[in-house]
Structure formats: C-alpha cells, structure tokens
Coordinates of C-alpha atoms and ligand atoms in Angstrom, one line a residue:
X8 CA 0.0 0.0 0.0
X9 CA 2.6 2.7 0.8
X10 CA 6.1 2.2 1.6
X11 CA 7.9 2.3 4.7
X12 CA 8.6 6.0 4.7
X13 CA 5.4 7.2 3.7
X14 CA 3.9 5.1 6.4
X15 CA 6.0 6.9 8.6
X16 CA 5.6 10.5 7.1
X17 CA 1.4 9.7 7.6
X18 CA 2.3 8.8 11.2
X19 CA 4.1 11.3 11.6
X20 CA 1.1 13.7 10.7
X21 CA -2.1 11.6 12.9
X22 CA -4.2 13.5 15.2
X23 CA -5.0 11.7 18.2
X24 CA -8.1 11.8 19.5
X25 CA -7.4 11.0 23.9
X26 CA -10.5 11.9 25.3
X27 CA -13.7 9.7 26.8
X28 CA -16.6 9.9 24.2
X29 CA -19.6 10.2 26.0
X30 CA -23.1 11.5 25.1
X31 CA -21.7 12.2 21.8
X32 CA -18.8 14.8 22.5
X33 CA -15.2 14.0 23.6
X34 CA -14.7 14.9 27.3
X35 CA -12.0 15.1 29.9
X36 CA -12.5 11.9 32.9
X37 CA -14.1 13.2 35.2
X38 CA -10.9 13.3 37.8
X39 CA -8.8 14.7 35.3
X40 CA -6.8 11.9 35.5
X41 CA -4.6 10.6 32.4
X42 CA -2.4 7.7 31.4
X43 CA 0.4 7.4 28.5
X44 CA 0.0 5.7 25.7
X45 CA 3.4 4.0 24.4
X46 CA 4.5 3.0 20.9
X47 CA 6.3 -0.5 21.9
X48 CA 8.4 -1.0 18.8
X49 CA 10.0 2.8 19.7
X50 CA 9.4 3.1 23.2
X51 CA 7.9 6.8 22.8
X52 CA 4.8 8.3 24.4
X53 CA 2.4 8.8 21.5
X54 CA -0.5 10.8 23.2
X55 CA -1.6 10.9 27.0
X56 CA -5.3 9.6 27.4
X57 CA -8.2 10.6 29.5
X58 CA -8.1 7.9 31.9
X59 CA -11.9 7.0 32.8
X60 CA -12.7 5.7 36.4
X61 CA -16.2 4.5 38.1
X62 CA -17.5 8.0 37.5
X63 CA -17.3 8.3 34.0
X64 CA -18.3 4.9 33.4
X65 CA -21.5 6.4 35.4
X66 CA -21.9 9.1 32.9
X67 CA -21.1 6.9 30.2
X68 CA -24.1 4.5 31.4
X69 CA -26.5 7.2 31.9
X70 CA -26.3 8.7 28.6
X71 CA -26.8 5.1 27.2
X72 CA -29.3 4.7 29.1
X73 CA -31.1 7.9 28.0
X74 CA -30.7 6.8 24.2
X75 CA -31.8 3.5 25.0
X76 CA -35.1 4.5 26.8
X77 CA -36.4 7.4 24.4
X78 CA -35.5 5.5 21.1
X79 CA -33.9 7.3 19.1
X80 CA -32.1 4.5 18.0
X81 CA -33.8 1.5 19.7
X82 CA -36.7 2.7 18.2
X83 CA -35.8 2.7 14.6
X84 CA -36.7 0.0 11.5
X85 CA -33.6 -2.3 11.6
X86 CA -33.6 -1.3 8.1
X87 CA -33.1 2.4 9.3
X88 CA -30.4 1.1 11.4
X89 CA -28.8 -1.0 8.6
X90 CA -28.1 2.1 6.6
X91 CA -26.3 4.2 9.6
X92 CA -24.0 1.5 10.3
X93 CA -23.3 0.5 6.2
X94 CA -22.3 4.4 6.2
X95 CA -19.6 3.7 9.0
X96 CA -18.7 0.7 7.5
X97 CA -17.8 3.0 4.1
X98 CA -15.9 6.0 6.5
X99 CA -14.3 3.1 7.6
X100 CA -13.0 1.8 4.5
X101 CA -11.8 5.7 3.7
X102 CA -9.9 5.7 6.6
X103 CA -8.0 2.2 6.5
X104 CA -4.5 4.0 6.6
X105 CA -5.2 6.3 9.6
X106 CA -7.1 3.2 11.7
X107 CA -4.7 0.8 10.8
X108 CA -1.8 3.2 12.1
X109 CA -3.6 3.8 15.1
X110 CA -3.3 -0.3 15.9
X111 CA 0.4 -0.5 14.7
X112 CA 1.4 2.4 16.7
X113 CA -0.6 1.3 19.9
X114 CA -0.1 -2.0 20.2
X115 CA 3.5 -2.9 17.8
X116 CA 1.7 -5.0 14.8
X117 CA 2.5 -4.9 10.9
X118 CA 1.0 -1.3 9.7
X119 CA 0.9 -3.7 6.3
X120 CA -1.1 -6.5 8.7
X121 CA -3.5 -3.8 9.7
X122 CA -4.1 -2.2 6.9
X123 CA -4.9 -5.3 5.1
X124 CA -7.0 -7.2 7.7
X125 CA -8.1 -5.4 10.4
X126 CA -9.3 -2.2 9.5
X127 CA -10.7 -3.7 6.3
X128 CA -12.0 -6.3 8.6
X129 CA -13.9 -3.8 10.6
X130 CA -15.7 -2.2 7.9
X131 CA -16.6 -5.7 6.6
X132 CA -17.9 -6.9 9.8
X133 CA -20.2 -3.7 10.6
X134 CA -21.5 -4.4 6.8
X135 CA -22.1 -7.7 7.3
X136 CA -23.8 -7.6 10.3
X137 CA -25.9 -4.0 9.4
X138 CA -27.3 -6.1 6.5
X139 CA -28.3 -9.3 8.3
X140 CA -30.3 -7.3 10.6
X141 CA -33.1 -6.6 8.5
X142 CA -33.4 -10.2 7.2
X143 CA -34.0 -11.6 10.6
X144 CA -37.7 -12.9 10.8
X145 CA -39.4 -12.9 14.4
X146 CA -41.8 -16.1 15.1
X147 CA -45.2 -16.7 15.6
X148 CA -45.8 -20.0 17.5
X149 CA -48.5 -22.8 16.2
X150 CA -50.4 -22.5 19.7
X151 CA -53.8 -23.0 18.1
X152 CA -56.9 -22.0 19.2
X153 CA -58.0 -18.7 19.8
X154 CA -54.3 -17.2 20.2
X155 CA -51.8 -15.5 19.1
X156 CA -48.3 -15.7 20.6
X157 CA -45.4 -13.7 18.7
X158 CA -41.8 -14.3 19.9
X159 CA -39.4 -11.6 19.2
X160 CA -36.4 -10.2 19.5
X161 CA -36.0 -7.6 21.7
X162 CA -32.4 -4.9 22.2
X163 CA -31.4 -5.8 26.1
X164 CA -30.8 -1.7 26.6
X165 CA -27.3 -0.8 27.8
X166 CA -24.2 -3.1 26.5
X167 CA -21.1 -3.1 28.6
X168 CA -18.3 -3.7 26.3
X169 CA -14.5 -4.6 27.1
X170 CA -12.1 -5.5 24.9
X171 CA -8.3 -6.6 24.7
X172 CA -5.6 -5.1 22.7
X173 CA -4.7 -7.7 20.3
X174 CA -6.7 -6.8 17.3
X175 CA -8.0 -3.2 19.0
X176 CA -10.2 -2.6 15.9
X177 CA -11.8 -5.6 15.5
X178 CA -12.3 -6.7 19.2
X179 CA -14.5 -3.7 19.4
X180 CA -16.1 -4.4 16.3
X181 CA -17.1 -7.6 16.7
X182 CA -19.1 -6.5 20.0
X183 CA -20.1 -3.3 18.6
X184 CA -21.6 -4.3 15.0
X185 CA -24.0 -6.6 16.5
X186 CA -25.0 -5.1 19.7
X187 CA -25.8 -1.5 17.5
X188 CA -27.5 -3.5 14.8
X189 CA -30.0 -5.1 17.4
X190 CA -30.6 -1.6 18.8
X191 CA -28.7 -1.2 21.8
X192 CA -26.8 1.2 23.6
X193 CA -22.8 0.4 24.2
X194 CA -20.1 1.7 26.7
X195 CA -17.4 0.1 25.5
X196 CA -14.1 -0.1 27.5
X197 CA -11.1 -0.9 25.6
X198 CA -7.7 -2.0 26.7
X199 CA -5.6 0.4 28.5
X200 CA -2.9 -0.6 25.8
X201 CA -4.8 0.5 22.5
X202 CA -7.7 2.8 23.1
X203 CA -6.8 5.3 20.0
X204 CA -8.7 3.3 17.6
X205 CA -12.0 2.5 19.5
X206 CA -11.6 6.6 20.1
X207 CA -11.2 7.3 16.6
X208 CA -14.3 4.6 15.6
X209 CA -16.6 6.6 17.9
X210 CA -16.2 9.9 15.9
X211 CA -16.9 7.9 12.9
X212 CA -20.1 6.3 14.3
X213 CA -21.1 9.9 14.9
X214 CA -20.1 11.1 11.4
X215 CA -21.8 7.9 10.1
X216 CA -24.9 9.1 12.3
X217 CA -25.0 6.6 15.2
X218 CA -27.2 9.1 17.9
X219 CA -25.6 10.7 21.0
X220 CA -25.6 8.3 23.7
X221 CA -25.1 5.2 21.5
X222 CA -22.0 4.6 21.1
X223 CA -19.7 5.3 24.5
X224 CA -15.7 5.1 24.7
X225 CA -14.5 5.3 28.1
X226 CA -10.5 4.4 27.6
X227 CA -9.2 3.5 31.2
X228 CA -7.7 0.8 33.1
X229 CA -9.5 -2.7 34.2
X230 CA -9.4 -2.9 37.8
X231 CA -11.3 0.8 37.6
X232 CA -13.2 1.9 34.8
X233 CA -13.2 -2.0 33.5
X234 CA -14.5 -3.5 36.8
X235 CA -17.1 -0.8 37.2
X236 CA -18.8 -1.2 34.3
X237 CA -18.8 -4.9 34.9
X238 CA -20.5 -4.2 38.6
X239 CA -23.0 -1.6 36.9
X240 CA -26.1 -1.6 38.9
X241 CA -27.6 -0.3 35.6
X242 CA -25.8 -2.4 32.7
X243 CA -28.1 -5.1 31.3
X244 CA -25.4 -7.3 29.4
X245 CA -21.5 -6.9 29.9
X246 CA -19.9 -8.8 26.1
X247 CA -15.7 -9.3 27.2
X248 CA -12.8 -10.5 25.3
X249 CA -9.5 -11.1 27.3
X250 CA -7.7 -13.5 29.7
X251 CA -9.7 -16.4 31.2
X252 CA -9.0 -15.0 34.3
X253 CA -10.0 -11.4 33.9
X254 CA -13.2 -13.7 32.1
X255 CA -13.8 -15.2 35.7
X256 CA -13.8 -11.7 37.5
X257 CA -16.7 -10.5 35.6
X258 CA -18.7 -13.7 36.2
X259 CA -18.4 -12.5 39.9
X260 CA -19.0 -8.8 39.1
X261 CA -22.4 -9.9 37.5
X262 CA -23.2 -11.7 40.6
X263 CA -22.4 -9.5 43.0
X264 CA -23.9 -6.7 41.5
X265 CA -27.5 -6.7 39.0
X266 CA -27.4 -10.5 37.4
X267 CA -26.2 -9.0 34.0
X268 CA -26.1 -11.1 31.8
X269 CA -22.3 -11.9 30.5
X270 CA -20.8 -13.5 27.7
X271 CA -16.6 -14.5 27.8
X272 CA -14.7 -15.2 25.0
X273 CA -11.0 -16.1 26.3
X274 CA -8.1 -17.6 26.1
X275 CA -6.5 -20.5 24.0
X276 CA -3.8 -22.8 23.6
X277 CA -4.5 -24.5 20.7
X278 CA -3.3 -28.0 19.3
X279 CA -2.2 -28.2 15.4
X280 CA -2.4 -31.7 14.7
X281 CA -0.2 -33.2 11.5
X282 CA -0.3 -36.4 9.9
X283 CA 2.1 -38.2 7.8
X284 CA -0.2 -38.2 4.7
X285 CA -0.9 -34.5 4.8
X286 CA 1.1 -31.7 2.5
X287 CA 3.6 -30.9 5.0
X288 CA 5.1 -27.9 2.8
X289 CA 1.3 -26.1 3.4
X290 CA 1.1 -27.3 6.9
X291 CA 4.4 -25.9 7.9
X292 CA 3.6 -22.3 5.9
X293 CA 0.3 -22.4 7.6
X294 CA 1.8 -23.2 10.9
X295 CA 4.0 -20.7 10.7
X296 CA 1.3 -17.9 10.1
X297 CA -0.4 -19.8 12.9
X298 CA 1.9 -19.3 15.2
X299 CA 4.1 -16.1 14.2
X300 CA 1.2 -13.6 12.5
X301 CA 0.4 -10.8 14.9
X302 CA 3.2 -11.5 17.0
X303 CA 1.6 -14.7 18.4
X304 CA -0.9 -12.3 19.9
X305 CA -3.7 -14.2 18.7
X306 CA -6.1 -15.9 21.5
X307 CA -6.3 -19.0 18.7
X308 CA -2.7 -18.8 17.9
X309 CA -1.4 -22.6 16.9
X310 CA 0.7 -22.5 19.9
X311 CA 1.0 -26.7 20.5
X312 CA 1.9 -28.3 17.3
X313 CA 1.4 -32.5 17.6
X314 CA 2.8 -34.3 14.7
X315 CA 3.0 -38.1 14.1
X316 CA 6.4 -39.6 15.3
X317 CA 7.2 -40.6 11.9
X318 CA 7.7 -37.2 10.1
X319 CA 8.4 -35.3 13.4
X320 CA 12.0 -34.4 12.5
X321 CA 11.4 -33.4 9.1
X322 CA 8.5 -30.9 10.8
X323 CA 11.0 -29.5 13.2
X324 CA 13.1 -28.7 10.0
X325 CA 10.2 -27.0 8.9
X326 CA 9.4 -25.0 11.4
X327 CA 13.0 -23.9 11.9
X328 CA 13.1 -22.6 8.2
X329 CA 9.9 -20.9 8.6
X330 CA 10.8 -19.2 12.1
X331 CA 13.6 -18.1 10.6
X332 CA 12.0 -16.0 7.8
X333 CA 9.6 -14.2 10.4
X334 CA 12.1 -12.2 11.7
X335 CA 11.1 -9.0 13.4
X336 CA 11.0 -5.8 12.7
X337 CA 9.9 -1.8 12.4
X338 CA 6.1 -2.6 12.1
X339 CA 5.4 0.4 10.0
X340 CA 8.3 -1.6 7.4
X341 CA 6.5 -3.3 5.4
X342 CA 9.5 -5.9 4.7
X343 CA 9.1 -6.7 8.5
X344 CA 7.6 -10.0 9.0
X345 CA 6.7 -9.7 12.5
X346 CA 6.1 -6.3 15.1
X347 CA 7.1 -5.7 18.7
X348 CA 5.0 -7.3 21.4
X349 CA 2.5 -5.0 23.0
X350 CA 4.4 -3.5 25.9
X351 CA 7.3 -3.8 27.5
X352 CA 6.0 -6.0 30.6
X353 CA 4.6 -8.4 27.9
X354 CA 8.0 -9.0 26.6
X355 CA 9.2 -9.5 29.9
X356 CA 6.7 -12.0 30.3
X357 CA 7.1 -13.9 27.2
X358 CA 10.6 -14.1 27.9
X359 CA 10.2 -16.0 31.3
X360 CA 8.3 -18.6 29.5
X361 CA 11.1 -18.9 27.3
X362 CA 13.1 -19.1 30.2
X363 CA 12.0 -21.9 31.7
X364 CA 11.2 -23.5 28.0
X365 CA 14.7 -23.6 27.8
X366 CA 14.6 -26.4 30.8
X367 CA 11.6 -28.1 30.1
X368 CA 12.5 -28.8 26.4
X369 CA 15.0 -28.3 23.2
X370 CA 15.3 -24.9 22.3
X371 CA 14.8 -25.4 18.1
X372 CA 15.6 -21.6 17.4
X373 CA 15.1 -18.3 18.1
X374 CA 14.3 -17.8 22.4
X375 CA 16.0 -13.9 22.1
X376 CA 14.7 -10.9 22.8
X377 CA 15.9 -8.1 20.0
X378 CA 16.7 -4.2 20.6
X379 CA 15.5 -2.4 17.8
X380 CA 15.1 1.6 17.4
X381 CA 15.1 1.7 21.0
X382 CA 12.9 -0.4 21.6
X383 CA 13.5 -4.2 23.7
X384 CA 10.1 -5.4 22.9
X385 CA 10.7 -7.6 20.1
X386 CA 11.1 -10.9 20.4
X387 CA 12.5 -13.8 18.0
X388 CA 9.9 -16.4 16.7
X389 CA 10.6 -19.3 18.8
X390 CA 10.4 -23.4 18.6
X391 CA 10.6 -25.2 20.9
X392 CA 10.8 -29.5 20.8
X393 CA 10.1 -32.6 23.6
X394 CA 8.5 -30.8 25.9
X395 CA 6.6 -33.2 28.5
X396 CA 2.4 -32.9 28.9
X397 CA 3.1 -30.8 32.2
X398 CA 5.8 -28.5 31.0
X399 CA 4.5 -24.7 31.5
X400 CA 5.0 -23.9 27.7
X401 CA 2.7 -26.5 27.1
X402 CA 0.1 -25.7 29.3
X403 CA 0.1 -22.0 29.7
X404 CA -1.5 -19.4 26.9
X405 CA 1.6 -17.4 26.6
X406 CA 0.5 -14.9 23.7
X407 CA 3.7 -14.5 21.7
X408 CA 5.4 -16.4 18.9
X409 CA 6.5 -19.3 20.6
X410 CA 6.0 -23.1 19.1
X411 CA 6.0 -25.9 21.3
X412 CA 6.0 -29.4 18.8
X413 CA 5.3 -32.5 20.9
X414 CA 4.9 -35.9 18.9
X415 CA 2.3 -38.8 18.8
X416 CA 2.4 -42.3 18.1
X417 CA -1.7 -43.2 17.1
X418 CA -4.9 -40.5 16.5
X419 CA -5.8 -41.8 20.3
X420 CA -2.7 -40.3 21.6
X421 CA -3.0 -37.5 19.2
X422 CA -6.6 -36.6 20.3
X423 CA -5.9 -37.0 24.2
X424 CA -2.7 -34.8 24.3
X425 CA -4.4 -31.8 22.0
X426 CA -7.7 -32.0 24.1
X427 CA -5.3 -32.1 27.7
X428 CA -6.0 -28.4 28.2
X429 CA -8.3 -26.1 30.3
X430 CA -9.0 -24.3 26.5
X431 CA -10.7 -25.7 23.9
X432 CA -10.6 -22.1 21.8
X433 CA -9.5 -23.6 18.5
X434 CA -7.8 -26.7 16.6
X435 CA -6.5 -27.7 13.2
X436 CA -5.6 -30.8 12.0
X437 CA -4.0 -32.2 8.8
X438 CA -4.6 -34.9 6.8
X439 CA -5.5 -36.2 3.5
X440 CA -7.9 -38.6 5.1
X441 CA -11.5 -37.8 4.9
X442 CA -12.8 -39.7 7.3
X443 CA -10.2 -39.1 10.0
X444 CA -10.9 -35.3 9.5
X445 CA -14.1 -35.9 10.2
X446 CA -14.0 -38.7 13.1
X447 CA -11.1 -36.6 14.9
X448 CA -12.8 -33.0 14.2
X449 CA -15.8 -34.0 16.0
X450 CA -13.9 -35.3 19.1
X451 CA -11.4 -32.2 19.1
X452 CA -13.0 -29.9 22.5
X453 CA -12.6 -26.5 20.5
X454 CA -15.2 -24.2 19.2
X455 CA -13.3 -24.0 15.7
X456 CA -11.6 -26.8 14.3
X457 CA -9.8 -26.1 11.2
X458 CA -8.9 -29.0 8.7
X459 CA -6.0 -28.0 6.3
X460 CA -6.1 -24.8 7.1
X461 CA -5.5 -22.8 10.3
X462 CA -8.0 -20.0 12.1
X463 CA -10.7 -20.7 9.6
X464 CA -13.0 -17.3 10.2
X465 CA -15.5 -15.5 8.5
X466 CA -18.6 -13.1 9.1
X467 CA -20.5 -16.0 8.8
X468 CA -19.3 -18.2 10.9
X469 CA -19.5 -18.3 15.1
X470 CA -16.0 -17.8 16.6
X471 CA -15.9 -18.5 20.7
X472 CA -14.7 -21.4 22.9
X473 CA -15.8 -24.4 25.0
X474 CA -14.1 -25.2 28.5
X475 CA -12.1 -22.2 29.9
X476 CA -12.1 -20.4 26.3
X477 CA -14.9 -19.4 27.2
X478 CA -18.8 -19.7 26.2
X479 CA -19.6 -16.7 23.7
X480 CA -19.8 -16.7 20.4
X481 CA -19.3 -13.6 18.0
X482 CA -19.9 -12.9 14.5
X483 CA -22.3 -15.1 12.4
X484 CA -26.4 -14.4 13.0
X485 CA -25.8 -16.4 16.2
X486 CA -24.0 -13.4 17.4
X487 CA -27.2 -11.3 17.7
X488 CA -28.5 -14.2 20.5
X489 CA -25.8 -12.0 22.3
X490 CA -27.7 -8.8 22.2
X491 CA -31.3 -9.6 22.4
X492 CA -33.8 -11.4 24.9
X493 CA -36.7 -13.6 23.4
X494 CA -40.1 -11.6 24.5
X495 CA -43.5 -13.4 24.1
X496 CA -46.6 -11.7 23.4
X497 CA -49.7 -13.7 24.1
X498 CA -53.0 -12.2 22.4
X499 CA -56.1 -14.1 23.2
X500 CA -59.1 -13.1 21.0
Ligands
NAD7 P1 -6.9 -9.0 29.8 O1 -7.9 -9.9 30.3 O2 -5.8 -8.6 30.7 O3 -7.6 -7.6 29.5 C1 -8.8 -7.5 28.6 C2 -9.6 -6.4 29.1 O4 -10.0 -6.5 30.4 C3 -8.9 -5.0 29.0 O5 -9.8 -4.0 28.5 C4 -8.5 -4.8 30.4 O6 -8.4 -3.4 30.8 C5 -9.7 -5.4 31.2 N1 -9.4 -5.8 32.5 C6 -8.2 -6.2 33.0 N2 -8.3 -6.5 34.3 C7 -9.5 -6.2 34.7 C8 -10.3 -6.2 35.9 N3 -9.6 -6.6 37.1 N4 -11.6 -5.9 35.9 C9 -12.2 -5.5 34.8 N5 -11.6 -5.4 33.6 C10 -10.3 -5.8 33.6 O7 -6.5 -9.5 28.4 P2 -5.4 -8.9 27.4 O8 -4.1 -9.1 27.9 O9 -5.9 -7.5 27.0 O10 -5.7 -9.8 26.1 C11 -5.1 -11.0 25.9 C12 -6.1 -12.1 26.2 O11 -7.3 -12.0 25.4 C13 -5.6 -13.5 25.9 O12 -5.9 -14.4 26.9 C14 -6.3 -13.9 24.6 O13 -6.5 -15.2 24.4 C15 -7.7 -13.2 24.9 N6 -8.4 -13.0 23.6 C16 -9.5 -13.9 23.4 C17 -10.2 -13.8 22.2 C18 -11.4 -14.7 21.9 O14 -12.1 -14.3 21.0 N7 -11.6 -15.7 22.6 C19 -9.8 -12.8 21.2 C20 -8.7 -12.0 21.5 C21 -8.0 -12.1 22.7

C-alpha cells in the first residue's frame, strides 16, 4: 500500500483523538486523570489519554441509558439502522490508513497486517452484520386456538463492552456491530494498551450518524473503569474478550452486582495436529502464520503443534526454516515479517516462559529478545521440541510467537494430548484422510476446528470457545442471540 517512509511520514502527521466519548462529544474523565499511551516498537509516548474511572463509566451509562429508553435508535426499523452503520462501514473503508496506524502504533503489529485485515476487517464486519439485521424474521408459535403468541427479538438496553488489545479494531467491532445493529446502547471499554482506535471509531459512528448516547468510549484501566462497568447496577449485558482470568472476574461482578447477563470469550492454547499423509510444505507455511502472525498475539494462535512420530523431524526442520523467515522488525516496514509485542512487561513475560522453555525442552531456534530503534520489545519467533504434557509452555496461553512441537504415536494419543488443556478455543488438523478429518474433528473440544487450514473465520461463521475459552460466540447471526432477549406476546381473541 505505501512504503515504509510514507507510512511513517502519515504517522508522523495523525491526530489523536485521547479523550472519553460520551453522550456524543469528547470529554475530559471526570478526575482529570490521564495515562500514557506508548508506541512498543520505539518506546515513545504517542498521546496521554483521559483515563476513565467509576464516575465516568457512570456518565457513560447514563447517557446510554437515555438513548436506550427514548428511542432514538432503539426505536428505529432495523432497516433504518442498517443504513447508519453501512455508512460507517464506508468511512471506515476511507480511513483504513489512519485506523490501521492507530493499531500499529498502539499495540507494535504490521501497519501492512493492519491495513490489510483489520481495518478492512472492521468495515466488513459492521457491513455484514448491518445487513443481516433486517433479514431476521421474528416467530409466531403454532399454539392454536384462539391465540396469538409472537416471539421476538428484543435490544437488552445498555451493553457493557470490554475489549483486549490484540486486534484493538476488531475486538471492538465484533461487539459493537451486532450489539448497534440489534438496537442497543454500548459503553465500550477498551484496553488500556490500544484505546486510540476505539476513540477514533466513535467519531466515525457519529459522522456515520449513530445518535448521541449510543456509542460510548471510556478508555481506562480494568481494575477501575473496567471492573465498574462490569459491577453496573444499571448495565443489562457486559460482552468481554480477554484473559480467562480477567473472564472469571466478571462472572463475579455480575453476581455481586445486578445479574447481567455476561458473555466471555477467552483464552487458547491450541493443538495443530499433523499427519504423515498430509502436505507438509502447506502445513508448515500455515503453521507458521499460525503461530508467528500478529506476534503470536492471537487468542487462537497454533501454539501446541502434535505431529505423528514418523515425520516429526522433518516438521522440526520445517518450522526452523519458517521461524527463521519471520524475523522481526519496524512494524510500519512493510519488509518486517513480525512487530514488537504489546508492551514492554509483555516481553518480559514472554521471555520468562522462554526461560523456563529452555529447561523443560529443546530450544529449536530463536528464544532472544531483539533491541531495535530503541525499543527491547521484540522478540525472535521461537520453537521449541520434547516438551513433556506438564511443562509450562505446554500448558500456559503465553501470547507470543512461541511453538511448542510435541509428537504422537496413534490418533488416540493424538486426540488425548491436544484435548489435555483447560482451553478448547481452536484446533487444526491435517490430513488427507477424509474420514479421519471428520471422526477426529468432531472429538477435538474446540469451538473452531480447522482442517488443512488454520483459524478458519469469517462473518458468517460463530467464533468462541468451549471449556475455559470461554462460552460466547461472535460474528455469524448467532452473534445477535448476544444482544437480544426472546419476548412473548400472548394475544387471546
Ligand atoms: P486482559 O484480560 O488482561 O484484558 C482484557 C480487558 O479486560 C482489557 O480491557 C482490560 O483493561 C480489562 N481488565 C483487566 N483487568 C480487569 C479487571 N480486574 N476488571 C475489569 N476489567 C479488567 O487480556 P489482554 O491481555 O488484554 O488480552 C489477551 C487475552 O485476550 C488473551 O488471553 C487472549 O487469548 C484473549 N483473547 C481472546 C479472544 C477470543 O475471541 N476468545 C480474542 C482476543 C483475545
């Protein structure tokens, strides 16, 4: 799209926009209170953001609140609706450079990964789901008699929203797109890490003509202006995406506070299986993107790979070539084949599982942390081989580019080791055999299981998790189950 140093000339010139958006105007927090921002992959403060607290999430609520309860966009023919959010979906689409460089700067991934997925991603996924929503048919149910009961789908009212930074864009957007299309109001929270985008997508919304009060940024940190809209008295539904144990905090928000209802989509550790008879040139490229693309920052990243004993070493091989090429880089580069992890502490996180990696199995390559334009938060794609079923690489999400490649001896084996996990996100699994695909698919504990392929998605299909992945499911019409309650009308004449 452009080349590295017209990316950075465009960065160079971005407004940031590091207020809360509430009611339909940027504010300050209500304490005054502010946080930096850091670019990871230069270590420099991009912007200082409002940082929101209990109060402004209060604010935040009310104004949803207001919009919810006086209609103006509750109230309106999902076809009305439809054509407000396919307008954002085209401002989004005009400003792919400018969102994607929001997300690369934020949070240290490709500008080139960005500006080809995400933010393209975004405007697809508000499209797609603004033009389900008026092709969704309510029910009237065969009661007989002198009756008439209509089920339908009602908004819930105010949607507490909090997202992760690992795809800023499009973590919001997959809440947002179906919670607006079904007519409710959002406060949506995103990660302390990468709020600049969700920011810059709530002036859009506005542009596109989303009401005041609809659509509700409060950038701030978890434990406050996270964990008080999860214990709103006056939120009907809080939609998260993060760690499995920030997942299990809100479950006791809800319970402790009003009953919301909440839906957790979490963590992963997710098995790659390969057998002998698949194409192991594609299952090594596609493990490699499984593994390495967005730093490894991907809740459904291929981090266990399980291959048959048989071709094990020549996989190894593979993976070592292909680790090699994903070297890391200036994310705004578009010759880079991997960005800086998020932050600083991240790194230093990754790099203690590494540590103890390095004595729980063989170090393949990579395991280094690299300095780059002053920056220490880039770290070298990294296999690792033989680890036991208890070693901590093995068992822990650790949400950077590290491989752990264990072998098997029969599918029994293979299907016991990948489904020895608290997660059951994802799974892919290669072989030329059609009924093993399908016997070994349907016994894999994963909400996604991917034959030949890896991280099969689309708008059309549901993307969530089983066990301690958690239990929601976004995109595809089941999404919208999400954002509305069934209401039955009895009419006896
Ligand atoms: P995180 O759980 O630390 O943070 C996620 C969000 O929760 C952030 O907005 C954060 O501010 C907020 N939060 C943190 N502590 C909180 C608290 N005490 N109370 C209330 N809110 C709090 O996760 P992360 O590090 O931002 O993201 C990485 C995680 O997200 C990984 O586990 C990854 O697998 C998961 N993830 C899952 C999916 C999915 O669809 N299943 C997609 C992307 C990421």
């Amino acid at each position: 799209m452009f080349t590295h140093a017209e990316w950075k000339t465009r960065a160079a010139g971005l407004r940031f926009r590091n207020q809360c958006f509430i009611d339909g105007r940027f504010v300050p927090s209500a304490s005054g209170a502010r946080f930096e921002t850091v670019n990871p992959a230069t270590a420099e403060v991009l912007t200082d953001v409002a940082r929101g607290g209990a109060e402004d999430i209060d604010r935040a609520v009310a104004a949803a609140r207001r919009a919810f309860a006086d209609g103006r966009w509750s109230g309106k023919a999902p076809a009305e609706r439809k054509e407000v959010l396919l307008r954002l979906a085209a401002l989004i689409r005009e400003n792919v450079p400018e969102l994607a460089l929001l997300d690369s700067l934020d949070m240290g991934k490709l500008v080139k990964d960005a500006a080809a997925i995400d933010a393209p991603g975004s405007a697809h996924f508000f499209q797609w789901h603004a033009e389900a929503i008026d092709k969704l048919y309510d029910e009237i149910a065969p009661t007989g008699g002198r009756n008439l009961a209509m089920v339908r789908r009602v908004p819930l009212g105010v949607v507490g929203a909090v997202v992760p930074w690992n795809f800023p864009l499009d973590m919001a957007t997959w809440k947002l797109a179906p919670a607006l299309a079904t007519g409710n109001s959002v406060v949506l929270k995103p990660a302390e890490q990468s709020p600049l985008s969700a920011l810059r997508l709530a002036e859009l919304a506005a542009e596109a003509g989303i009401p005041d009060g609809v659509l509700n940024v409060v950038p701030g940190f978890g434990e406050d202006a996270g964990q008080a809209l999860g214990r709103h008295p006056d939120v009907d539904c809080l939609v998260f995406t993060g760690s499995t144990a920030v997942g299990k905090l809100f479950m006791r928000y809800a319970g402790e506070s009003n009953m919301k209802q909440v839906w957790l989509e979490t963590g992963g550790k997710s098995p790659n299986l390969i057998f002998p008879d698949a194409d192991l040139d594609r299952a090594a490229d596609m493990a490699a993107f499984g593994i390495f693309f967005n730093q490894g920052e991907v809740c459904s990243a291929n981090s266990r790979m399980l291959v048959h004993e048989s071709i094990a070493d020549e996989m190894i091989d593979r993976m070592a070539t292909r680790a090699a090429q994903a070297r890391p880089g200036d994310p705004l580069d578009p010759s880079s084949a991997m960005g800086s992890m998020v932050d600083r502490s991240h790194a230093d996180t990754v790099m203690r599982f590494i540590a103890q990696g390095r004595n729980e199995a063989r170090l393949v390559c990579g395991g280094e942390r690299i300095s780059l334009n002053g920056s220490d938060a880039f770290i070298q794609p990294t296999v690792f081989a033989g680890a036991g079923p208890d070693a901590r690489i093995v068992r822990d999400e650790i949400f950077g580019p590290v491989l752990s490649i264990q072998t098997f001896r029969t599918e029994e084996e293979a299907v016991a080791m990948a489904n020895d996990t608290v997660y059951g996100l994802a799974a892919s699994l290669w072989t030329r055999d059609l009924s093993r695909a399908l016997d070994l698919s349907a016994r894999l504990h994963a909400g996604t299981v991917s034959v030949n392929t890896v991280d099969a998605l689309s708008a059309m299909t549901p993307f969530g998790g089983m066990k301690q992945s958690g239990f929601g499911r976004d995109l595809s019409l089941h999404s919208f189950d999400k954002y509305s309650a069934l209401k039955t009308t009895w009419i006896s004449y």
